Coordinates of N, CA and C in Angstrom, one line a residue:
M147 N 16.7 9.7 58.1 CA 15.8 8.6 57.9 C 15.9 8.6 56.4
Q148 N 15.7 9.6 55.5 CA 15.6 9.4 54.3 C 17.0 8.6 53.5
E149 N 18.0 8.7 54.3 CA 19.4 8.2 53.8 C 19.0 6.8 54.2
F150 N 18.4 6.2 55.4 CA 18.2 4.9 55.7 C 17.6 4.1 54.5
F151 N 16.3 4.9 54.1 CA 15.5 4.1 53.0 C 16.4 4.1 51.7
M152 N 16.8 5.2 51.5 CA 17.9 5.0 50.3 C 19.0 3.7 50.2
D153 N 19.6 3.5 51.3 CA 20.3 2.4 51.3 C 19.9 1.1 51.8
Y154 N 18.5 0.8 52.3 CA 18.0 -0.3 52.7 C 16.9 -0.3 52.1
G155 N 16.6 0.4 51.1 CA 15.0 0.3 50.8 C 15.0 -0.8 50.0
L156 N 15.6 -1.6 49.2 CA 15.6 -2.6 48.3 C 15.4 -3.9 49.0
W157 N 16.4 -4.0 50.3 CA 16.3 -5.0 51.2 C 14.7 -4.9 51.9
L158 N 14.3 -3.8 52.5 CA 13.0 -3.4 52.9 C 12.0 -4.2 52.2
L159 N 11.9 -3.8 50.7 CA 11.0 -4.2 49.5 C 10.9 -5.5 49.4
I160 N 12.0 -6.4 49.6 CA 12.2 -7.9 49.4 C 11.8 -8.3 50.6
A161 N 11.9 -7.7 51.9 CA 11.5 -8.3 53.1 C 9.9 -8.2 52.9
L162 N 9.2 -7.0 52.7 CA 7.9 -6.9 52.7 C 7.2 -8.1 51.6
L163 N 7.7 -8.5 50.6 CA 7.2 -9.3 49.6 C 7.2 -10.7 49.9
V164 N 8.3 -10.7 51.2 CA 8.4 -12.5 51.5 C 7.5 -12.5 52.6
V165 N 7.1 -11.6 53.5 CA 6.3 -11.7 54.5 C 4.5 -11.6 53.9
I166 N 4.4 -10.9 52.9 CA 2.9 -11.3 52.1 C 3.0 -12.5 51.4
G167 N 4.0 -13.0 50.8 CA 4.0 -14.2 50.5 C 3.9 -15.3 51.6
L168 N 4.2 -15.1 52.6 CA 4.1 -16.0 53.8 C 2.6 -16.0 54.4
V169 N 2.2 -14.8 54.3 CA 0.9 -14.6 54.8 C -0.3 -15.2 53.9
F170 N 0.1 -15.3 52.7 CA -0.8 -15.5 51.5 C -0.7 -17.0 51.7
L171 N 0.5 -17.9 51.6 CA 0.7 -19.2 51.8 C -0.3 -20.0 52.9
L172 N 0.2 -19.3 54.2 CA -0.5 -19.8 55.4 C -2.1 -19.7 55.4
S173 N -2.6 -18.4 54.9 CA -3.8 -18.1 54.9 C -4.7 -19.4 53.8
G174 N -4.0 -19.7 52.9 CA -4.5 -20.8 51.8 C -4.8 -21.8 52.8
K175 N -3.5 -22.4 53.7 CA -3.9 -23.4 54.3 C -5.0 -23.6 55.4
G176 N -5.1 -22.4 55.8 CA -6.2 -22.2 57.0 C -7.7 -22.5 56.4
K177 N -7.8 -21.8 55.4 CA -9.1 -22.4 54.3 C -9.4 -23.8 54.3
S178 N -8.2 -24.1 53.7 CA -8.4 -25.6 53.1 C -8.8 -26.6 54.5
A179 N -8.3 -26.3 55.7 CA -8.8 -26.9 57.1 C -10.0 -26.8 57.4
A180 N -10.4 -25.6 57.0 CA -11.9 -25.1 57.5 C -12.6 -25.9 56.7
V181 N -12.7 -25.9 55.4 CA -13.5 -26.6 54.6 C -13.5 -28.2 54.9
E182 N -12.9 -28.6 55.5 CA -12.9 -30.1 55.5 C -13.8 -30.5 56.9
D183 N -14.7 -31.5 56.8 CA -15.4 -31.9 58.0 C -14.8 -32.0 59.2
P184 N -15.5 -31.4 60.3 CA -14.5 -31.8 61.7 C -14.9 -33.2 62.3
A185 N -15.9 -33.6 62.2 CA -16.5 -34.7 62.5 C -16.1 -35.9 61.7
P186 N -15.2 -37.0 61.9 CA -14.6 -38.0 61.2 C -15.9 -39.0 60.9
V187 N -16.4 -39.8 59.9 CA -17.4 -40.2 59.5 C -16.8 -41.6 59.8
A188 N -17.7 -42.6 60.6 CA -17.7 -43.8 60.6 C -17.9 -44.8 59.7
P189 N -17.1 -45.7 59.5 CA -17.2 -46.6 58.0 C -18.6 -47.4 58.6
P190 N -19.5 -48.1 57.3 CA -20.6 -48.7 57.6 C -20.4 -50.2 58.3
V191 N -21.1 -50.5 59.4 CA -21.0 -51.6 60.1 C -21.0 -52.9 59.2
A192 N -21.9 -53.2 58.6 CA -22.2 -54.2 57.6 C -22.3 -53.8 56.2
A193 N -21.7 -54.3 55.5 CA -21.9 -53.9 53.9 C -23.0 -54.7 53.5
E194 N -24.3 -53.9 52.8 CA -25.1 -54.5 52.0 C -25.1 -54.8 50.9
P195 N -25.5 -55.9 50.3 CA -25.2 -56.0 48.9 C -25.9 -54.9 48.0
I196 N -25.5 -54.4 47.1 CA -25.9 -53.4 46.3 C -26.9 -53.9 45.3
A197 N -28.1 -53.3 45.1 CA -29.1 -53.7 44.3 C -28.6 -53.5 42.9
E198 N -29.2 -54.0 42.2 CA -29.1 -53.8 40.6 C -29.9 -52.9 39.9
P199 N -29.5 -51.9 39.1 CA -30.4 -50.7 38.8 C -31.5 -51.4 37.8
V200 N -32.4 -50.5 37.9 CA -33.6 -51.0 37.2 C -33.6 -50.3 35.9
V201 N -33.7 -50.9 34.9 CA -33.5 -50.1 33.4 C -35.1 -50.0 33.0
A202 N -35.4 -49.1 32.7 CA -36.8 -48.6 32.2 C -36.8 -49.0 30.5
P203 N -38.1 -49.6 30.1 CA -37.9 -50.1 28.9 C -37.7 -49.0 27.8
L204 N -37.3 -48.9 26.6 CA -37.2 -47.7 25.6 C -38.6 -47.6 25.2
V205 N -39.0 -46.3 25.1 CA -40.1 -46.0 24.6 C -40.1 -45.3 23.1
A206 N -40.5 -45.6 21.9 CA -40.3 -45.0 20.9 C -41.0 -43.6 20.8
T207 N -40.0 -42.3 20.4 CA -40.6 -41.3 20.5 C -40.3 -40.7 19.1
P208 N -40.8 -39.8 18.5 CA -40.7 -38.9 17.3 C -39.6 -38.2 17.1
D209 N -38.7 -38.7 16.2 CA -37.6 -37.5 15.9 C -37.7 -36.1 16.1
P210 N -37.0 -35.6 16.8 CA -37.3 -33.9 17.0 C -36.6 -33.3 15.9
V211 N -35.7 -33.8 15.1 CA -35.0 -33.4 14.1 C -35.3 -33.9 12.9
P212 N -36.1 -33.5 11.9 CA -36.2 -34.1 10.8 C -35.0 -34.5 9.9
V213 N -35.0 -35.5 9.1 CA -33.8 -36.3 8.2 C -34.0 -35.7 7.0
V214 N -32.9 -35.2 6.5 CA -32.5 -34.5 5.5 C -31.9 -35.3 4.5
E215 N -32.2 -35.5 3.5 CA -31.4 -36.5 2.7 C -30.5 -35.6 1.7
P216 N -29.4 -35.9 1.3 CA -28.2 -35.0 1.0 C -28.9 -34.6 -0.7
V217 N -28.4 -33.8 -1.2 CA -28.9 -33.7 -2.8 C -27.2 -33.6 -3.4
V218 N -27.9 -34.4 -4.6 CA -26.6 -34.8 -5.3 C -26.5 -34.2 -6.6
A219 N -25.8 -33.0 -6.6 CA -25.6 -32.3 -8.0 C -25.3 -33.3 -9.2
E220 N -25.5 -32.9 -10.5 CA -25.4 -33.9 -11.4 C -24.5 -33.0 -12.3
P221 N -23.5 -34.0 -12.9 CA -22.4 -33.3 -13.3 C -23.2 -32.7 -14.7
V222 N -22.0 -31.4 -15.1 CA -22.6 -30.8 -16.2 C -21.6 -31.1 -17.3
A223 N -21.6 -31.3 -18.5 CA -21.0 -31.7 -19.6 C -20.4 -30.1 -20.0
V224 N -19.2 -29.9 -20.0 CA -18.5 -28.8 -20.5 C -17.5 -29.6 -21.8
E225 N -18.1 -28.7 -23.1 CA -17.3 -29.1 -24.4 C -15.9 -28.3 -24.2
P226 N -15.0 -29.0 -24.4 CA -13.5 -28.0 -24.4 C -13.2 -27.3 -25.5
V227 N -13.0 -26.2 -25.3 CA -12.8 -25.2 -26.5 C -11.3 -25.4 -27.1
I228 N -11.5 -25.7 -28.4 CA -10.0 -26.1 -29.2 C -10.0 -25.0 -30.1
E229 N -9.0 -24.4 -30.0 CA -8.5 -23.1 -30.9 C -7.6 -23.9 -32.1
E230 N -7.8 -23.7 -33.1 CA -6.8 -24.0 -34.3 C -5.5 -23.3 -34.1
A231 N -4.4 -24.0 -34.0 CA -3.4 -23.6 -33.7 C -2.5 -23.0 -35.2
A232 N -2.0 -21.7 -35.2 CA -1.4 -21.4 -36.3 C -0.2 -21.9 -36.3
A233 N 1.0 -21.8 -37.4 CA 2.2 -22.2 -37.4 C 2.9 -21.9 -36.2
P234 N 3.7 -22.5 -35.5 CA 4.1 -22.0 -34.5 C 5.5 -20.9 -34.9
A235 N 5.2 -19.7 -34.3 CA 6.1 -18.6 -34.5 C 7.8 -18.9 -33.8
P236 N 8.8 -18.7 -34.5 CA 9.9 -18.9 -34.0 C 10.0 -18.1 -32.7
V237 N 10.9 -18.9 -31.6 CA 10.7 -18.2 -30.2 C 12.1 -17.4 -30.4
V238 N 11.9 -15.9 -30.1 CA 13.0 -14.9 -30.2 C 13.1 -14.5 -28.6
E239 N 14.3 -14.5 -28.0 CA 14.3 -14.0 -26.6 C 14.9 -12.4 -26.8
P240 N 13.9 -11.7 -26.1 CA 14.1 -10.1 -26.0 C 15.6 -10.0 -25.5
T241 N 16.2 -9.3 -26.1 CA 17.5 -8.6 -25.4 C 17.1 -7.6 -24.2
P242 N 17.6 -7.8 -23.2 CA 17.5 -6.9 -22.2 C 17.9 -5.5 -22.5
A243 N 17.1 -4.2 -22.1 CA 17.8 -3.3 -22.6 C 18.9 -2.8 -21.2
P244 N 19.9 -2.1 -21.7 CA 21.0 -1.7 -20.8 C 20.4 -1.1 -19.8
I245 N 20.7 -1.1 -18.6 CA 20.5 0.1 -17.5 C 21.2 1.4 -17.8
P246 N 20.5 2.4 -17.9 CA 20.8 3.5 -17.6 C 21.6 4.1 -16.4
T247 N 22.8 4.8 -16.3 CA 23.3 5.2 -15.5 C 22.7 6.2 -14.5
S248 N 21.9 7.2 -15.5 CA 21.2 8.2 -14.8 C 19.7 8.1 -15.4
P249 N 18.6 8.0 -14.5 CA 17.4 8.3 -15.1 C 17.1 9.6 -15.8
A250 N 17.7 10.6 -15.3 CA 17.6 11.7 -15.8 C 17.7 11.8 -17.1
V251 N 19.0 11.4 -17.5 CA 19.6 11.1 -18.9 C 19.1 10.4 -19.7
A252 N 18.5 9.5 -19.5 CA 17.9 8.3 -20.1 C 16.5 8.9 -20.8
A253 N 16.9 8.6 -22.3 CA 15.5 8.8 -23.1 C 15.0 7.7 -23.9
P254 N 13.9 7.6 -23.9 CA 13.3 6.4 -24.7 C 13.9 6.2 -25.9
A255 N 14.0 4.7 -25.9 CA 14.4 4.2 -27.2 C 13.3 3.6 -28.0
D256 N 13.3 3.6 -29.4 CA 12.4 3.0 -30.6 C 10.9 3.5 -30.3
G257 N 10.8 4.8 -29.8 CA 9.5 5.2 -29.5 C 8.7 4.5 -28.1
A258 N 9.7 4.0 -27.2 CA 9.3 3.5 -26.2 C 9.1 4.8 -25.2
D259 N 8.2 4.8 -24.2 CA 8.0 5.7 -23.4 C 8.9 5.8 -22.0
D260 N 9.4 6.6 -21.2 CA 10.0 6.8 -20.5 C 9.4 6.3 -19.0
L261 N 9.5 4.9 -18.9 CA 8.5 4.2 -17.7 C 9.1 4.6 -16.3
L262 N 10.5 5.3 -16.4 CA 11.2 5.8 -14.9 C 10.4 7.4 -14.4
K263 N 9.6 7.5 -15.1 CA 8.7 8.7 -14.9 C 7.7 8.4 -13.8
L264 N 7.1 7.1 -13.9 CA 6.1 6.7 -13.0 C 7.0 6.5 -11.6
K265 N 5.9 7.0 -10.5 CA 6.7 7.1 -9.2 C 6.6 5.3 -8.6
G266 N 7.7 5.1 -8.2 CA 8.1 3.8 -7.6 C 8.8 3.1 -9.0
V267 N 8.9 3.5 -9.9 CA 9.8 2.4 -10.7 C 11.0 3.2 -10.9
G268 N 12.0 2.3 -10.9 CA 13.4 2.8 -10.7 C 14.0 1.9 -11.9
P269 N 15.6 2.4 -12.1 CA 16.3 1.7 -13.0 C 16.0 0.1 -13.3
K270 N 16.0 -0.6 -12.1 CA 16.0 -2.1 -12.1 C 14.7 -2.6 -12.5
L271 N 13.7 -1.7 -12.0 CA 12.3 -2.1 -12.3 C 11.9 -1.6 -13.5
G272 N 12.5 -0.7 -14.3 CA 12.3 -0.5 -15.6 C 12.6 -1.0 -16.3
A273 N 13.8 -1.8 -16.3 CA 14.5 -2.8 -17.1 C 13.7 -4.1 -17.0
L274 N 13.2 -4.6 -16.0 CA 12.7 -5.3 -16.0 C 11.3 -5.6 -16.7
L275 N 10.7 -4.4 -16.3 CA 9.4 -4.2 -17.4 C 9.4 -4.1 -18.8
T276 N 10.7 -3.6 -19.4 CA 11.2 -3.8 -20.5 C 11.4 -5.1 -20.9
E277 N 12.0 -6.1 -20.2 CA 12.1 -7.3 -20.5 C 11.0 -8.1 -20.4
L278 N 9.8 -7.7 -19.8 CA 8.6 -8.3 -19.9 C 7.7 -7.8 -21.2
G279 N 8.2 -6.9 -22.0 CA 7.6 -6.4 -22.9 C 6.8 -5.0 -22.7
V280 N 6.7 -4.5 -21.4 CA 6.0 -3.1 -21.5 C 6.8 -2.2 -21.5
T281 N 6.4 -1.2 -22.5 CA 7.3 -0.1 -23.0 C 6.5 1.3 -23.1
R282 N 5.4 1.1 -22.9 CA 4.3 2.4 -23.3 C 3.6 2.8 -22.2
Y283 N 3.1 3.7 -22.0 CA 2.4 4.1 -20.6 C 0.9 3.7 -21.1
A284 N 0.5 3.5 -22.5 CA -1.0 3.1 -22.8 C -0.9 1.6 -22.6
Q285 N 0.1 0.7 -22.5 CA 0.0 -0.5 -22.1 C -0.7 -0.8 -20.7
I286 N 0.4 0.1 -19.8 CA 0.0 0.0 -18.6 C -1.6 0.4 -18.1
A287 N -1.8 1.6 -19.0 CA -3.0 2.2 -18.5 C -4.3 1.2 -19.0
G288 N -3.9 0.5 -19.8 CA -4.9 -0.5 -20.2 C -5.0 -2.0 -19.6
W289 N -4.2 -2.1 -18.4 CA -4.2 -3.4 -17.7 C -5.6 -3.7 -16.9
S290 N -6.0 -5.0 -17.2 CA -7.0 -5.3 -16.4 C -6.2 -6.2 -15.1
D291 N -7.3 -6.4 -14.3 CA -6.7 -7.1 -13.1 C -6.1 -8.5 -13.4
S292 N -6.7 -9.0 -13.9 CA -5.8 -10.4 -14.6 C -4.7 -9.8 -15.1
D293 N -4.3 -9.1 -15.8 CA -3.0 -8.3 -16.5 C -2.4 -8.0 -15.3
I294 N -2.6 -7.5 -14.3 CA -1.8 -7.0 -13.2 C -1.4 -8.5 -12.5
A295 N -2.2 -9.0 -12.2 CA -1.7 -10.5 -11.6 C -0.9 -11.2 -12.5
A296 N -0.6 -11.3 -13.8 CA 0.2 -12.1 -14.4 C 1.4 -11.2 -14.4
I297 N 1.6 -9.9 -14.6 CA 2.9 -9.1 -14.3 C 3.3 -9.0 -12.8
D298 N 2.4 -8.8 -12.1 CA 3.0 -8.8 -10.6 C 3.6 -10.6 -10.1
A299 N 3.3 -11.6 -10.8 CA 3.6 -12.7 -10.6 C 5.1 -12.7 -11.1
K300 N 5.6 -12.1 -12.0 CA 6.7 -11.9 -12.8 C 7.7 -10.9 -12.2
L301 N 7.2 -10.1 -11.4 CA 8.1 -9.1 -10.7 C 9.3 -9.3 -9.6
G302 N 9.0 -10.5 -8.9 CA 10.0 -10.8 -8.2 C 9.8 -10.3 -6.8
N303 N 11.2 -9.5 -6.6 CA 11.2 -8.6 -5.3 C 10.2 -7.1 -5.5
F304 N 9.9 -7.2 -6.7 CA 9.0 -6.2 -6.4 C 7.7 -6.1 -7.0
K305 N 7.1 -7.4 -6.3 CA 5.7 -7.9 -6.6 C 4.8 -6.7 -5.5
G306 N 3.7 -6.5 -6.2 CA 2.9 -5.7 -5.1 C 2.9 -4.3 -5.6
R307 N 4.0 -4.0 -6.3 CA 4.1 -2.6 -6.8 C 3.4 -1.8 -7.8
P308 N 2.4 -2.7 -8.7 CA 1.7 -2.0 -9.5 C 0.3 -1.5 -8.9
V309 N -0.1 -2.0 -7.8 CA -1.2 -1.8 -7.2 C -0.9 -0.9 -6.0
R310 N 0.3 -0.9 -5.5 CA 0.8 -0.2 -4.3 C 0.9 1.2 -4.8
D311 N 1.4 1.2 -5.9 CA 2.1 2.5 -6.4 C 1.4 3.1 -7.3
Q312 N -0.1 2.7 -7.5 CA -1.1 2.9 -8.5 C -0.5 3.3 -10.0
W313 N 0.0 2.4 -10.7 CA 0.8 2.4 -11.8 C -0.3 2.9 -13.0
I314 N -1.3 2.3 -12.7 CA -2.5 2.4 -13.9 C -2.8 3.9 -13.8
D315 N -3.2 4.2 -13.0 CA -3.6 5.7 -12.7 C -2.7 6.8 -13.3
Q316 N -1.4 6.5 -12.7 CA -0.1 7.2 -13.1 C -0.1 7.1 -14.6
A317 N -0.2 5.8 -15.0 CA 0.1 5.8 -16.9 C -1.1 6.5 -17.5
K318 N -1.9 6.5 -17.0 CA -3.5 7.3 -17.4 C -3.0 8.6 -17.7
Y319 N -2.6 9.4 -16.8 CA -2.0 10.7 -17.1 C -1.0 10.8 -18.0
L320 N -0.1 9.8 -17.8 CA 1.3 10.5 -18.9 C 0.7 10.1 -20.1
A321 N -0.1 8.9 -20.5 CA -0.7 8.4 -21.9 C -1.3 9.6 -22.4
A322 N -2.0 10.1 -21.7 CA -2.9 11.0 -22.2 C -2.0 12.9 -22.6
G323 N -0.7 12.6 -21.8 CA 0.1 13.5 -21.9 C -0.5 14.7 -20.7
D324 N -1.3 14.5 -19.9 CA -1.5 15.5 -18.6 C -0.5 15.5 -17.8
I325 N 0.4 16.2 -17.8 CA 1.5 16.5 -17.3 C 1.4 17.1 -15.6
A326 N 0.4 18.1 -16.2 CA -0.2 19.0 -15.0 C -0.9 18.2 -14.0
G327 N -2.0 17.2 -14.6 CA -2.9 16.4 -13.6 C -2.0 15.6 -12.9
F328 N -0.9 14.8 -13.4 CA -0.1 14.1 -12.8 C 0.6 14.6 -11.8
E329 N 1.3 15.6 -12.2 CA 2.2 16.4 -10.9 C 1.2 16.6 -9.6
A330 N -0.2 17.1 -9.9 CA -0.8 17.6 -8.9 C -1.3 16.6 -8.3
K331 N -1.5 15.3 -8.7 CA -1.5 14.1 -7.8 C -0.6 13.5 -7.5
Y332 N 0.4 13.3 -8.0 CA 1.7 12.5 -7.6 C 2.9 13.1 -7.4
G333 N 3.0 14.4 -7.7 CA 4.2 15.3 -7.5 C 5.1 15.5 -8.7
K334 N 6.1 16.3 -8.6 CA 6.9 16.7 -9.9 C 7.6 15.5 -10.6
I335 N 7.4 15.2 -11.8 CA 8.2 14.5 -12.4 C 9.9 14.7 -12.1

């Protein structure tokens, strides 16, 4: 018996589903016939003219919703702030720092901090930060929300990293020289 179900079980299942579907379809037609009125209604013998509807006169009623007039705001005069511009300084393009082959060997140049110690900053991102003029931990530690937004807009594929990797907090530890506190919170350098 078990062998029979193993060989023909799928066909039996399909047949069962077909039978259930047929029962469902046939039971639906039976219900719609039961709903219909069994006695046919005879059409009216003589058609009577349809009387025109009587329209009641409109009675004035007070509005339940008070009418609110819109408030127009008066324009505020703003004086533009004009700063006297000093003589324009010649534009000097910063030369990009070469990307070191190994972050462990790289030593900070010109008194700049090694930004690669920050968790989440690799050689490419470190070079990009150097191009943007960010070379010290103290600079990053002093960033405000507007500074983060300005730098973040220039990071390209690395957008969102300063907030996600908590650069400001990391830089505060490193700028203060608190290596033990940094390693306790962010792991070994």
